[in-house]
GROMACS .gro file of C-alpha atoms in nm:
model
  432
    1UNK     CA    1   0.000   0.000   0.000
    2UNK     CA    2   0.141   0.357  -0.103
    3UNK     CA    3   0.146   0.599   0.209
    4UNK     CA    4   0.062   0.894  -0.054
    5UNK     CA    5  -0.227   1.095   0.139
    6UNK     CA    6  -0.537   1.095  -0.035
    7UNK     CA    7  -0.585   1.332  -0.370
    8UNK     CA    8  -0.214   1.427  -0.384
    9UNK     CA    9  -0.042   1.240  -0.651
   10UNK     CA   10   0.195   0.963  -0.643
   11UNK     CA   11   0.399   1.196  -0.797
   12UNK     CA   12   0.495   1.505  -0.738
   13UNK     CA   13   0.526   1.727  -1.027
   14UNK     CA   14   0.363   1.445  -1.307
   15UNK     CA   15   0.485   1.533  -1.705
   16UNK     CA   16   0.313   1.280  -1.973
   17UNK     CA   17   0.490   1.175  -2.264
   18UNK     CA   18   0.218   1.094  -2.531
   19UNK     CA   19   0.307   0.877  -2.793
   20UNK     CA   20   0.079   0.841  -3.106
   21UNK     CA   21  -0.089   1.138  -2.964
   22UNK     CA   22  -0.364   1.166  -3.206
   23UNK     CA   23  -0.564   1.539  -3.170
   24UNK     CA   24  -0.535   1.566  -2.825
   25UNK     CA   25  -0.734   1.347  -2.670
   26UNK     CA   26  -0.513   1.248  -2.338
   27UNK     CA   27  -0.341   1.517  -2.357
   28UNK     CA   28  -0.681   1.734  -2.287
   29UNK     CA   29  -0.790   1.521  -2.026
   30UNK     CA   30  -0.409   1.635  -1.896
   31UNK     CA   31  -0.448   1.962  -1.943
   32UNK     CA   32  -0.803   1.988  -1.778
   33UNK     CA   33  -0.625   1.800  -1.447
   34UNK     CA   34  -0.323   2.056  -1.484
   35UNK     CA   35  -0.105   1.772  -1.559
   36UNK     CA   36   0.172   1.896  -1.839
   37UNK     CA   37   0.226   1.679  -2.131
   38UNK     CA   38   0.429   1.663  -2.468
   39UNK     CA   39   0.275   1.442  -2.750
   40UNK     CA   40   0.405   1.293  -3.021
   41UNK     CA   41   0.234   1.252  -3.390
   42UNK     CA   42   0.277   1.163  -3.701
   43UNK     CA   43   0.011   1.301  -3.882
   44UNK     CA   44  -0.015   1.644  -4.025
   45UNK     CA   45  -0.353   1.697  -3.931
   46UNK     CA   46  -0.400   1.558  -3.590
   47UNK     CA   47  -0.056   1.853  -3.603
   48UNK     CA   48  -0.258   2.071  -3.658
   49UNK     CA   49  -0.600   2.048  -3.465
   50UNK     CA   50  -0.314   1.993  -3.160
   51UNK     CA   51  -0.126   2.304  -3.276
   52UNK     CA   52  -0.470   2.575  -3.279
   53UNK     CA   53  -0.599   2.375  -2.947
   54UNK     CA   54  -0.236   2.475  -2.787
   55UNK     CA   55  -0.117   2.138  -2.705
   56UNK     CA   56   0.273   2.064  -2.694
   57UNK     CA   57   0.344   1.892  -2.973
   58UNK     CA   58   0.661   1.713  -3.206
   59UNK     CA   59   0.565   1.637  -3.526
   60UNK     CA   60   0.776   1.317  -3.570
   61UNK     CA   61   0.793   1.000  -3.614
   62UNK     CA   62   0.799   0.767  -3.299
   63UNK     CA   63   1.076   0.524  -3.372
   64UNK     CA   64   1.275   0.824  -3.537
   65UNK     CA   65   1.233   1.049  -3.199
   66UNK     CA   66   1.356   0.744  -2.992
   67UNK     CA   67   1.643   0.649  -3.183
   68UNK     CA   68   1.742   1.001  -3.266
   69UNK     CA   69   1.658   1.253  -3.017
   70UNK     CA   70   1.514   1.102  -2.719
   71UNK     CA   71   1.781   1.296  -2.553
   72UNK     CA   72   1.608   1.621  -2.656
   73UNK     CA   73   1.296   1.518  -2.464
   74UNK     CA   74   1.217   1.698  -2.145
   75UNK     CA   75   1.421   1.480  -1.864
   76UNK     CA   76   1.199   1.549  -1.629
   77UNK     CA   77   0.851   1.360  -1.792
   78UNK     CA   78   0.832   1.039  -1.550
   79UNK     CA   79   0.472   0.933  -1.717
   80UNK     CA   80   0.463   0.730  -2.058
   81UNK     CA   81   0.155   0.711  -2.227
   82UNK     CA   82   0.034   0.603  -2.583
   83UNK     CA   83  -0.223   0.367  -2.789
   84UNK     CA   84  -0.001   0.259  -3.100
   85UNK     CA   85  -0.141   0.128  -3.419
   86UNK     CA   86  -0.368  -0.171  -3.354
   87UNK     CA   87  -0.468  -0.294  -3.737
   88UNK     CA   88  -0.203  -0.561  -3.779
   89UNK     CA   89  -0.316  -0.756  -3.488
   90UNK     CA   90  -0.685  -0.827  -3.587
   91UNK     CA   91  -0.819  -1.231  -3.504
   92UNK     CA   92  -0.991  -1.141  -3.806
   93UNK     CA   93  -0.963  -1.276  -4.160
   94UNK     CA   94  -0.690  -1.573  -4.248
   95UNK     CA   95  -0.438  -1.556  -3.904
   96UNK     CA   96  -0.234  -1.285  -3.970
   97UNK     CA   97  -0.286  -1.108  -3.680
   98UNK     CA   98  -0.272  -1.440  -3.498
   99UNK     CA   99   0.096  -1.487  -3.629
  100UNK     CA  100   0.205  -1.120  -3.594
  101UNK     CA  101   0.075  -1.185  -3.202
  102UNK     CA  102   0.332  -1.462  -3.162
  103UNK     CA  103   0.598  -1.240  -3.307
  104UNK     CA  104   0.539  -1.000  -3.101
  105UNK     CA  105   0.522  -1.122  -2.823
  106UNK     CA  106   0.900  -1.293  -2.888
  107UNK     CA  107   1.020  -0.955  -2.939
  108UNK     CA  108   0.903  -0.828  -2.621
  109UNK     CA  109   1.092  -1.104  -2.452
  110UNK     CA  110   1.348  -1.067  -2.622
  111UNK     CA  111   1.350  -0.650  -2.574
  112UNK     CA  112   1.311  -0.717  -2.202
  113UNK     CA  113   1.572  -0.991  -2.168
  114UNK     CA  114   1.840  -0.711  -2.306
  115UNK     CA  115   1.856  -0.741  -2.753
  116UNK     CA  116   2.019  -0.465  -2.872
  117UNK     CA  117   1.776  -0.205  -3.076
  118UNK     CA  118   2.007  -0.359  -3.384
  119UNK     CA  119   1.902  -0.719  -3.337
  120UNK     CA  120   1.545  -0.606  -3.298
  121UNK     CA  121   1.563  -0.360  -3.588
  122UNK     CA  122   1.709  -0.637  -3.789
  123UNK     CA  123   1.430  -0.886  -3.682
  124UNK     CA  124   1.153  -0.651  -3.751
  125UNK     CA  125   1.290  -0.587  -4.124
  126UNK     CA  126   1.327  -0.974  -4.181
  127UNK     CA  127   0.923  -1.017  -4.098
  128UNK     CA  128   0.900  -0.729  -4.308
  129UNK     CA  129   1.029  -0.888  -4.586
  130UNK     CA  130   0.863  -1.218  -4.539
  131UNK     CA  131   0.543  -1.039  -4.589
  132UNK     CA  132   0.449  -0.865  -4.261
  133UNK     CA  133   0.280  -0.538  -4.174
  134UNK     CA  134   0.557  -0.280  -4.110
  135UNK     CA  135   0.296  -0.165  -3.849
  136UNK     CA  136   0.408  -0.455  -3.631
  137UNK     CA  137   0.697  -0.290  -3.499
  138UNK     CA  138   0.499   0.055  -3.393
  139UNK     CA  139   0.380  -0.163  -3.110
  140UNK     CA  140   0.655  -0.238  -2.951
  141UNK     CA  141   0.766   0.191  -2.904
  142UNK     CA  142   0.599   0.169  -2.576
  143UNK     CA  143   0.815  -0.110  -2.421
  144UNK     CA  144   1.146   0.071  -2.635
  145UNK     CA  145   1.031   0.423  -2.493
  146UNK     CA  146   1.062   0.241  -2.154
  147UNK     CA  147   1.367   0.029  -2.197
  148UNK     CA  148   1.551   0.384  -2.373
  149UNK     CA  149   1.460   0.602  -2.034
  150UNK     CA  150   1.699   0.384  -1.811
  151UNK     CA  151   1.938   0.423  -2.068
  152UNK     CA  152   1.948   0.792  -2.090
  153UNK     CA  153   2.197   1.076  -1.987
  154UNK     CA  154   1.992   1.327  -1.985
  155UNK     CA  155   1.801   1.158  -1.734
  156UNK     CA  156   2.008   1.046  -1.541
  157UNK     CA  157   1.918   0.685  -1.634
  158UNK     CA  158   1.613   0.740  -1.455
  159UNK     CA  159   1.311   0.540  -1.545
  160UNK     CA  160   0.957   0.591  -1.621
  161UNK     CA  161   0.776   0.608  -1.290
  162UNK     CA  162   0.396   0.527  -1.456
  163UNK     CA  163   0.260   0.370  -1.768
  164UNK     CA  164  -0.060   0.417  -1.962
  165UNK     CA  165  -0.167   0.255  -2.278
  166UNK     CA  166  -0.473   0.198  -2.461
  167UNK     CA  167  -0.637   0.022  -2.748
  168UNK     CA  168  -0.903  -0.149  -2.917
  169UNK     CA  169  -0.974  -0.487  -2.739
  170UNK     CA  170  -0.780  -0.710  -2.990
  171UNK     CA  171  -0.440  -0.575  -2.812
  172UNK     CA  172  -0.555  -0.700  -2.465
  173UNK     CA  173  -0.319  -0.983  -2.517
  174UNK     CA  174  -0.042  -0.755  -2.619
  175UNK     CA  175  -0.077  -0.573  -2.307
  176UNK     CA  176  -0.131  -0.908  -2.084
  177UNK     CA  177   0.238  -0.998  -2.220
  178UNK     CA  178   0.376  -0.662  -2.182
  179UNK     CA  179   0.237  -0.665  -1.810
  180UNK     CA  180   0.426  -1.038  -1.778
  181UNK     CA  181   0.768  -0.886  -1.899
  182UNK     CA  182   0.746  -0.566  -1.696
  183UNK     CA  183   0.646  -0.771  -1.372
  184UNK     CA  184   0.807  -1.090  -1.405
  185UNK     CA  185   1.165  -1.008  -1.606
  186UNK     CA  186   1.158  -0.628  -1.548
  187UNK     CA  187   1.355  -0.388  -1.815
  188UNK     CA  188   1.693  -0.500  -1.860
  189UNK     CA  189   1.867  -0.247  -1.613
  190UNK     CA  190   1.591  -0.430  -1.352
  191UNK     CA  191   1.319  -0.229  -1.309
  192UNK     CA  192   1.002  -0.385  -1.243
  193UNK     CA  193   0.625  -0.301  -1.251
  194UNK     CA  194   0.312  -0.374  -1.045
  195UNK     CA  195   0.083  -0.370  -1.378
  196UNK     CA  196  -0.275  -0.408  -1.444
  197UNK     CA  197  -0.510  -0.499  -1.784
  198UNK     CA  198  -0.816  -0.486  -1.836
  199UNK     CA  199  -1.080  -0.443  -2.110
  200UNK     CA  200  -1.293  -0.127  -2.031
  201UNK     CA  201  -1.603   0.047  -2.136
  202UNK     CA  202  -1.617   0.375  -2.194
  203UNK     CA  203  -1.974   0.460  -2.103
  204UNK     CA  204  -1.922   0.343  -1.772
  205UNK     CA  205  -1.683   0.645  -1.744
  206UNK     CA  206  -1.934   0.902  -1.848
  207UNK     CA  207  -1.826   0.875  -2.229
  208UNK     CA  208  -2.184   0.921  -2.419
  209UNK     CA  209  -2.079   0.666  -2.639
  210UNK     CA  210  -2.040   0.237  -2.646
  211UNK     CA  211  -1.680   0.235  -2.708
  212UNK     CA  212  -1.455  -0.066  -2.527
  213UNK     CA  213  -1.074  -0.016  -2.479
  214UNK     CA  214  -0.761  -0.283  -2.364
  215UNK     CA  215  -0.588  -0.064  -2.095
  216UNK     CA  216  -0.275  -0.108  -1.961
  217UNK     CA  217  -0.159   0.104  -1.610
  218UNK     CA  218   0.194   0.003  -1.428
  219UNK     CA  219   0.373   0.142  -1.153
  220UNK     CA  220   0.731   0.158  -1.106
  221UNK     CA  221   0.784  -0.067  -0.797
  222UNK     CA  222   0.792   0.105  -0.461
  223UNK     CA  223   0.511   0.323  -0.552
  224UNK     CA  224   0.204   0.112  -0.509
  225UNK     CA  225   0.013  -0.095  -0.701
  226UNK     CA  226  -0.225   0.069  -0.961
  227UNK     CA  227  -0.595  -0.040  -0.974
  228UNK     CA  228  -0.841   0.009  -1.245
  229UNK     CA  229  -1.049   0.336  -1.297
  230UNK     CA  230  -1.370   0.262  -1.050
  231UNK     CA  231  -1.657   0.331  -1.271
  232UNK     CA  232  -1.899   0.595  -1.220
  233UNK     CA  233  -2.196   0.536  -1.467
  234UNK     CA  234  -2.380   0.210  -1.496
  235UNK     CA  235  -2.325  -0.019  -1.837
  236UNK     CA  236  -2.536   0.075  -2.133
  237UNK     CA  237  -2.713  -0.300  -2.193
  238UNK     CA  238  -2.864  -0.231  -2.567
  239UNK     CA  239  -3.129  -0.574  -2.492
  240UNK     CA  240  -3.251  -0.444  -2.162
  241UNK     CA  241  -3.323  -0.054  -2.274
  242UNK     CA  242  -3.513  -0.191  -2.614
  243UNK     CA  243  -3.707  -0.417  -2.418
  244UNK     CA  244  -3.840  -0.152  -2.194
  245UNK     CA  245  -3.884   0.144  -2.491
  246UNK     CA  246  -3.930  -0.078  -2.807
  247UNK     CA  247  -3.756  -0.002  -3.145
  248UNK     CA  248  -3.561   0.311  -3.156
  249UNK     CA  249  -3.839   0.450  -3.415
  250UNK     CA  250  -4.111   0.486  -3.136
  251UNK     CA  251  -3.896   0.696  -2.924
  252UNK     CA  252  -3.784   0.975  -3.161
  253UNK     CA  253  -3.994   1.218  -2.923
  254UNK     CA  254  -3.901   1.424  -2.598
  255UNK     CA  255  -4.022   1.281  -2.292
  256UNK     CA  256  -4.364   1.354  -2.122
  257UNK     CA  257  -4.318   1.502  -1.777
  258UNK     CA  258  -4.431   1.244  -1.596
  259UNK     CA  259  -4.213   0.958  -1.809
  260UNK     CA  260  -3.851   0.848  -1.641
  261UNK     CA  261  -3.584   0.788  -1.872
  262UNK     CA  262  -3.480   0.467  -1.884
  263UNK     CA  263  -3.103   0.600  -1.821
  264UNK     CA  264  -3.231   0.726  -1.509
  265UNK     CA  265  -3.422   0.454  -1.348
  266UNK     CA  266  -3.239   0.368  -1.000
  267UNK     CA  267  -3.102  -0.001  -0.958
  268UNK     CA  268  -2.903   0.067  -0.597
  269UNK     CA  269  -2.558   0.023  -0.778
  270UNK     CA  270  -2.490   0.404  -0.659
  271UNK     CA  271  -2.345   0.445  -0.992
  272UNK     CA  272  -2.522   0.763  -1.202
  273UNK     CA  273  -2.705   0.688  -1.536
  274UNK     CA  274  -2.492   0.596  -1.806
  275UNK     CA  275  -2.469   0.949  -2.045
  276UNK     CA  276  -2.679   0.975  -2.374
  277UNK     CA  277  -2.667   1.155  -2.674
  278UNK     CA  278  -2.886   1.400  -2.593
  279UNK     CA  279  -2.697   1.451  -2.269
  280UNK     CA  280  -2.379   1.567  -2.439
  281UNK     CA  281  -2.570   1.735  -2.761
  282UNK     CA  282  -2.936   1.838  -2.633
  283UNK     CA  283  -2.807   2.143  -2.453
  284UNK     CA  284  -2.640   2.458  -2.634
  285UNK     CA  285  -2.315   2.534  -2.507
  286UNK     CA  286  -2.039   2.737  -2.670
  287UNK     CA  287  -2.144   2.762  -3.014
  288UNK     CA  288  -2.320   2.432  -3.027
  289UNK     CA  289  -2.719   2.533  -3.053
  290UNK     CA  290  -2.817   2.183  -2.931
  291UNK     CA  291  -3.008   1.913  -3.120
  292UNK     CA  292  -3.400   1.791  -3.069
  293UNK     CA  293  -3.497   1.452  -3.048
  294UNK     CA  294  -3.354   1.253  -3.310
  295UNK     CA  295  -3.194   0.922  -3.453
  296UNK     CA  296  -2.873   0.813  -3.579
  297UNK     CA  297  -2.780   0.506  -3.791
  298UNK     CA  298  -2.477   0.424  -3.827
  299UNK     CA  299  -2.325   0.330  -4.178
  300UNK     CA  300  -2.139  -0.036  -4.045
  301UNK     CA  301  -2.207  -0.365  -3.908
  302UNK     CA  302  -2.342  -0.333  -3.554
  303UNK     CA  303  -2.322  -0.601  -3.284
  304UNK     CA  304  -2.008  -0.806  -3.481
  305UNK     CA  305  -2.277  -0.823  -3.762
  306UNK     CA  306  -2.118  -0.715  -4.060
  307UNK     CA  307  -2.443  -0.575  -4.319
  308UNK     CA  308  -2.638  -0.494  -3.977
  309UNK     CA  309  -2.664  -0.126  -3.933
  310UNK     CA  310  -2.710   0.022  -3.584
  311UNK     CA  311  -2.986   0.288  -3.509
  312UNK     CA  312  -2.997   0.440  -3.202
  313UNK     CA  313  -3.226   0.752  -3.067
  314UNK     CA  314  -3.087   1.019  -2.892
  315UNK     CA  315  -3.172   0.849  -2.577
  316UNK     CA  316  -2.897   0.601  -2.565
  317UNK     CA  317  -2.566   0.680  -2.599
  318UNK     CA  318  -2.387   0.682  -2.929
  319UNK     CA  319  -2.242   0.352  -3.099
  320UNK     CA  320  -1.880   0.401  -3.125
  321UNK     CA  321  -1.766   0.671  -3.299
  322UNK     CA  322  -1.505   0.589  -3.553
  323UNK     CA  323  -1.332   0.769  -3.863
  324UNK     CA  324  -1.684   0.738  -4.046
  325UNK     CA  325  -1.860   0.926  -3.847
  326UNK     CA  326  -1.967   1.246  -4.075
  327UNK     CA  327  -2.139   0.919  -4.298
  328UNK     CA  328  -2.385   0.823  -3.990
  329UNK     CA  329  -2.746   0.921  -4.078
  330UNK     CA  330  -2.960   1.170  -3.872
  331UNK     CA  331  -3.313   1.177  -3.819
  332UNK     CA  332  -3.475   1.463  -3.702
  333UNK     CA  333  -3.796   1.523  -3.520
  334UNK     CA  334  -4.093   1.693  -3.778
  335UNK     CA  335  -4.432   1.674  -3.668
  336UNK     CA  336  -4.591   1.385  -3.373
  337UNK     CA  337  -4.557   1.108  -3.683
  338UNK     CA  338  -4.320   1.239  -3.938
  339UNK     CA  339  -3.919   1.240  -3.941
  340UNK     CA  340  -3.684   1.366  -4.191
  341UNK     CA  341  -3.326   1.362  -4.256
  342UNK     CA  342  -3.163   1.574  -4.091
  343UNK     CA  343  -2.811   1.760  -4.113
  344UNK     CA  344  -2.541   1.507  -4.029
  345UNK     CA  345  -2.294   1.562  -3.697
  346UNK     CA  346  -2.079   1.824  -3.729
  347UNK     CA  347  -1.719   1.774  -3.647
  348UNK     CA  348  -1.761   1.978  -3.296
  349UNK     CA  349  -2.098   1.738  -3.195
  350UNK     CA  350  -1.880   1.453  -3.333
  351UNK     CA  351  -1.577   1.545  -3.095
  352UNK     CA  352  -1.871   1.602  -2.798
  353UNK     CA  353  -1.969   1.246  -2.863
  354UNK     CA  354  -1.616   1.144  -2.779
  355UNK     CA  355  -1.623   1.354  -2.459
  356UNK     CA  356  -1.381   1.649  -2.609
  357UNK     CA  357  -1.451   1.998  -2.522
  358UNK     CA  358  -1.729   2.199  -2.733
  359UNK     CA  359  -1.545   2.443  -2.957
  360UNK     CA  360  -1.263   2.215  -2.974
  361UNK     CA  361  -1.042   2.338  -3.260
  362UNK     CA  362  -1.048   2.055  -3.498
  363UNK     CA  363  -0.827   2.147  -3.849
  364UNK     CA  364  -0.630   1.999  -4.108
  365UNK     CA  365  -0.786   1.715  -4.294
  366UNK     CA  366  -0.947   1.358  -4.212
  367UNK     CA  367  -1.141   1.530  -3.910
  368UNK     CA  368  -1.353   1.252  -3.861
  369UNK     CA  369  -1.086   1.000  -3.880
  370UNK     CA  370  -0.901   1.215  -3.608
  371UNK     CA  371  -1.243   1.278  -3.404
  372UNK     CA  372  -1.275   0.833  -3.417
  373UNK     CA  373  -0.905   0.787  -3.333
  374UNK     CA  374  -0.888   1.000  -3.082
  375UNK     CA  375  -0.858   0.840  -2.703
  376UNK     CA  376  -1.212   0.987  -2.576
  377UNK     CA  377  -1.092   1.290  -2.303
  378UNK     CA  378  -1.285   1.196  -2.035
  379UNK     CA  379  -1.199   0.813  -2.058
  380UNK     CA  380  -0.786   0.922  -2.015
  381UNK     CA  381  -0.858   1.159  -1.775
  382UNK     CA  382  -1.036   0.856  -1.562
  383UNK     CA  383  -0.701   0.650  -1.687
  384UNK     CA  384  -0.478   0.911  -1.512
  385UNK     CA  385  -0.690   0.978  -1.240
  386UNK     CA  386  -0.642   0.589  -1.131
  387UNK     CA  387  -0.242   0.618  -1.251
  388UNK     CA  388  -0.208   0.884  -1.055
  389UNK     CA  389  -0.376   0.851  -0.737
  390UNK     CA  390  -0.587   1.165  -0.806
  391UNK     CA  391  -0.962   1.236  -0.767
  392UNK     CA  392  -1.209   1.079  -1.034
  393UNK     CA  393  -1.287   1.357  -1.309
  394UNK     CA  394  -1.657   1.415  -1.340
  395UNK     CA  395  -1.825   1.491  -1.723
  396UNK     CA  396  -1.851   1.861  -1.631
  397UNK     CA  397  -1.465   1.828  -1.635
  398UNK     CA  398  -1.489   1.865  -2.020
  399UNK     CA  399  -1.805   2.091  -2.044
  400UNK     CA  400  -1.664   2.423  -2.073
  401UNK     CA  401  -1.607   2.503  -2.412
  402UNK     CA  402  -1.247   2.489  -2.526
  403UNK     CA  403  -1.019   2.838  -2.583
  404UNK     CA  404  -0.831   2.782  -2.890
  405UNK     CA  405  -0.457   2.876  -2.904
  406UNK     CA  406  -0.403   3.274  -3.040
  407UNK     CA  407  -0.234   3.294  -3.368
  408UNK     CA  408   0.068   3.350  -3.157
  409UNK     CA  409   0.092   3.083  -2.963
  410UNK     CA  410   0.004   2.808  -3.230
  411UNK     CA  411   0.305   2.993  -3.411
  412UNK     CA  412   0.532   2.929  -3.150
  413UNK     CA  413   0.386   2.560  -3.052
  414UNK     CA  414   0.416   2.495  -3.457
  415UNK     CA  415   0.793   2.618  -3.433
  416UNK     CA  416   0.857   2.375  -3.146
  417UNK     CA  417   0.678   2.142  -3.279
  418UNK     CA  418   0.770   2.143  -3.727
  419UNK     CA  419   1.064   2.398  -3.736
  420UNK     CA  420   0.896   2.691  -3.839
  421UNK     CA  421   0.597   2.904  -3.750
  422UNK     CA  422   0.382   2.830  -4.028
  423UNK     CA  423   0.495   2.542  -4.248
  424UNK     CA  424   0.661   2.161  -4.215
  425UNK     CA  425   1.046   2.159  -4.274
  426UNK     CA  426   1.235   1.865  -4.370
  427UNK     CA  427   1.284   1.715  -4.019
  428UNK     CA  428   0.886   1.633  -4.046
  429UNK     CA  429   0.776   1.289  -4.142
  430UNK     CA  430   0.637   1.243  -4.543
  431UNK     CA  431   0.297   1.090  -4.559
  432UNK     CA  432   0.502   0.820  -4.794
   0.00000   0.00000   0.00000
């Protein structure tokens, strides 16, 4: 058991390091909680969105950053965070995400035993070459990032005191062998974890949206033993709320005043309501007008049911929202018996669906893939929260509308972060 009193951190001064940063998503949820953070991304979009938002930002690659310049990076972050790439290790389709599983999981031994970033580099080519995703390696950063820290001048060799990664559920078992190597063998200069995994769901954190996630928290030994996020909002079960309310169609209507929402109906779990979409979108805020009743369908397979398309009414909370979400179909509210098609989410009710700020400052292109990618703010902040030892965010944590940077500080984050104030130089990656 830590001695750490409660709602002071285990650390002191926390700094996140976000790899695969995305638009911002963790790194809000940081900023919201006061907790600094410097993320790392690829893209030139996401860049950008994190750029006019005001987040700290490297455009770079990953793998280049840690074999390159890691000694550039802040010495004093001590939290490591990230969701890598997850689509080579799918149990769909013919095994290949089966078989890039069992490599990986012999290069994390192999990483934690001691290899030499040459041997691994040299490995990961070879699979390359026979035919694997290049994508394979990208998951492995996290466990590098760590293994690189106790290596490092600059910081004094110092490790990583807390870990935090997330991703679909088809990594849990990445993360469940990651959490056997950090506990069991340690990093090869002997630090060891207390880690836990776990497969979350997102609603239960106050997310309006079905969404589940693999998580992965450790703890350098000697500061406790993490423990998953408690939830705060009951599970969203789709059979029990359509067998009390019917088909989605018959509910496209406010309620009467004497009708109790379903979400609202007490079951003496103490937990509150699970959040719908007309909790995050019904209400104007910033320069969101709100939305009437209404119903979404979704434009993919719902419920592992590839063909099967998802409609939901406001009521519920949203399927998850992925890269296709400006596609998903709206229904609006006309008259008592006629609905029309309505205009389709905008990019700011898209990010609200996700938990981000309203008025968050989404740019570049491919919002809606960044909007789906994104780690939902509210969900890391829960993440960190639990990491952290700090109090349990609530959803007004990432009401108030979001303050986009001034043109001169996105000028100076974009100088820090590409070279110059208002363009990409050559040390940026090249979408090839």
């Amino acid at each position: 058991m830590t001695s750490t009193p409660p709602h002071q951190s285990i650390l002191d001064k926390p700094f996140v390091l976000d790899l695969f940063a995305g638009p911002g998503g963790l790194d809000v949820a940081g900023h919201r909680m006061g907790i600094p953070s410097l993320g790392l991304e690829w893209d030139r979009s996401a860049c950008l969105t994190r750029y006019a938002a005001g987040l700290d930002t490297l455009h770079a690659d990953v793998s280049a950053i840690r074999r390159d310049s890691f000694e550039s990076l802040p010495p004093e972050i001590n939290v490591l965070a990230g969701g890598p790439p997850c689509q080579t290790y799918s149990v769909a389709g013919r095994g290949a995400g089966r078989k890039a599983l069992e490599d990986v999981k012999t290069l994390i031994n192999e990483l934690a035993a001691g290899a030499s970033d040459e041997d691994i580099d040299k490995k990961l080519k070879a699979l390359e070459a026979r035919g694997g995703d290049p994508r394979t390696a990208l998951v492995l950063e996290p466990l590098r990032y760590a293994i690189q820290a106790t290596r490092s001048p600059n910081r004094g060799n110092r490790p990583f005191d807390v870990i935090v990664l997330e991703q679909v559920p088809a990594v849990a078992e990445v993360w469940r062998h990651y959490a056997r190597a950090l506990q069991e063998r340690g990093l090869p200069d002997g630090t060891r974890y207390k880690v836990v995994v776990a497969v979350l769901a997102t609603e239960t954190y106050g997310v309006p949206q079905t969404r589940s996630r693999a998580v992965l928290m450790a703890r350098r030994e000697g500061l406790g033993a993490p423990s998953l996020p408690t939830p705060t909002h009951r599970a969203y079960e789709p059979r029990e709320w359509k067998r009390r309310n019917g088909l989605p169609e018959a509910r496209l209507r406010q309620p009467t005043l004497d009708e109790e929402p379903e979400a609202d109906r007490e079951n003496g779990d103490g937990r509150a309501p699970w959040r719908s979409m007309r909790d995050a979108l019904g209400t104007p805020v910033g320069t969101h007008p709100g939305r009437g009743p209404f119903l979404v369908r979704s434009n993919y397979g719902s419920s592992g049911v590839p063909g099967r398309r998802g409609v939901r009414t406001d009521q519920q909370p949203a399927t998850t929202v992925t890269g296709r979400i400006s596609r998903f179909v709206v229904f609006e509210h006309l008259t008592d018996d006629i609905v029309y098609e309505g205009r389709r989410f905008s990019m700011n009710e898209a990010g609200m669906l996700q938990s981000f700020p309203p008025d968050y400052p989404w740019s570049g292109t491919a919002q809606s893939q960044q909007v789906g990618n994104a780690v939902p703010p509210l969900f890391g902040a829960h993440l960190l929260s639990a990491a952290l030892d700090l109090p349990a965010p609530t959803p007004e944590t990432l009401r108030k509308p979001w303050v986009p940077a001034t043109e001169e500080q996105r000028a100076k984050l974009r100088s820090h972060g590409c070279g110059t104030a208002d363009d990409c130089t050559a040390r940026c990656p090249r979408p090839e």
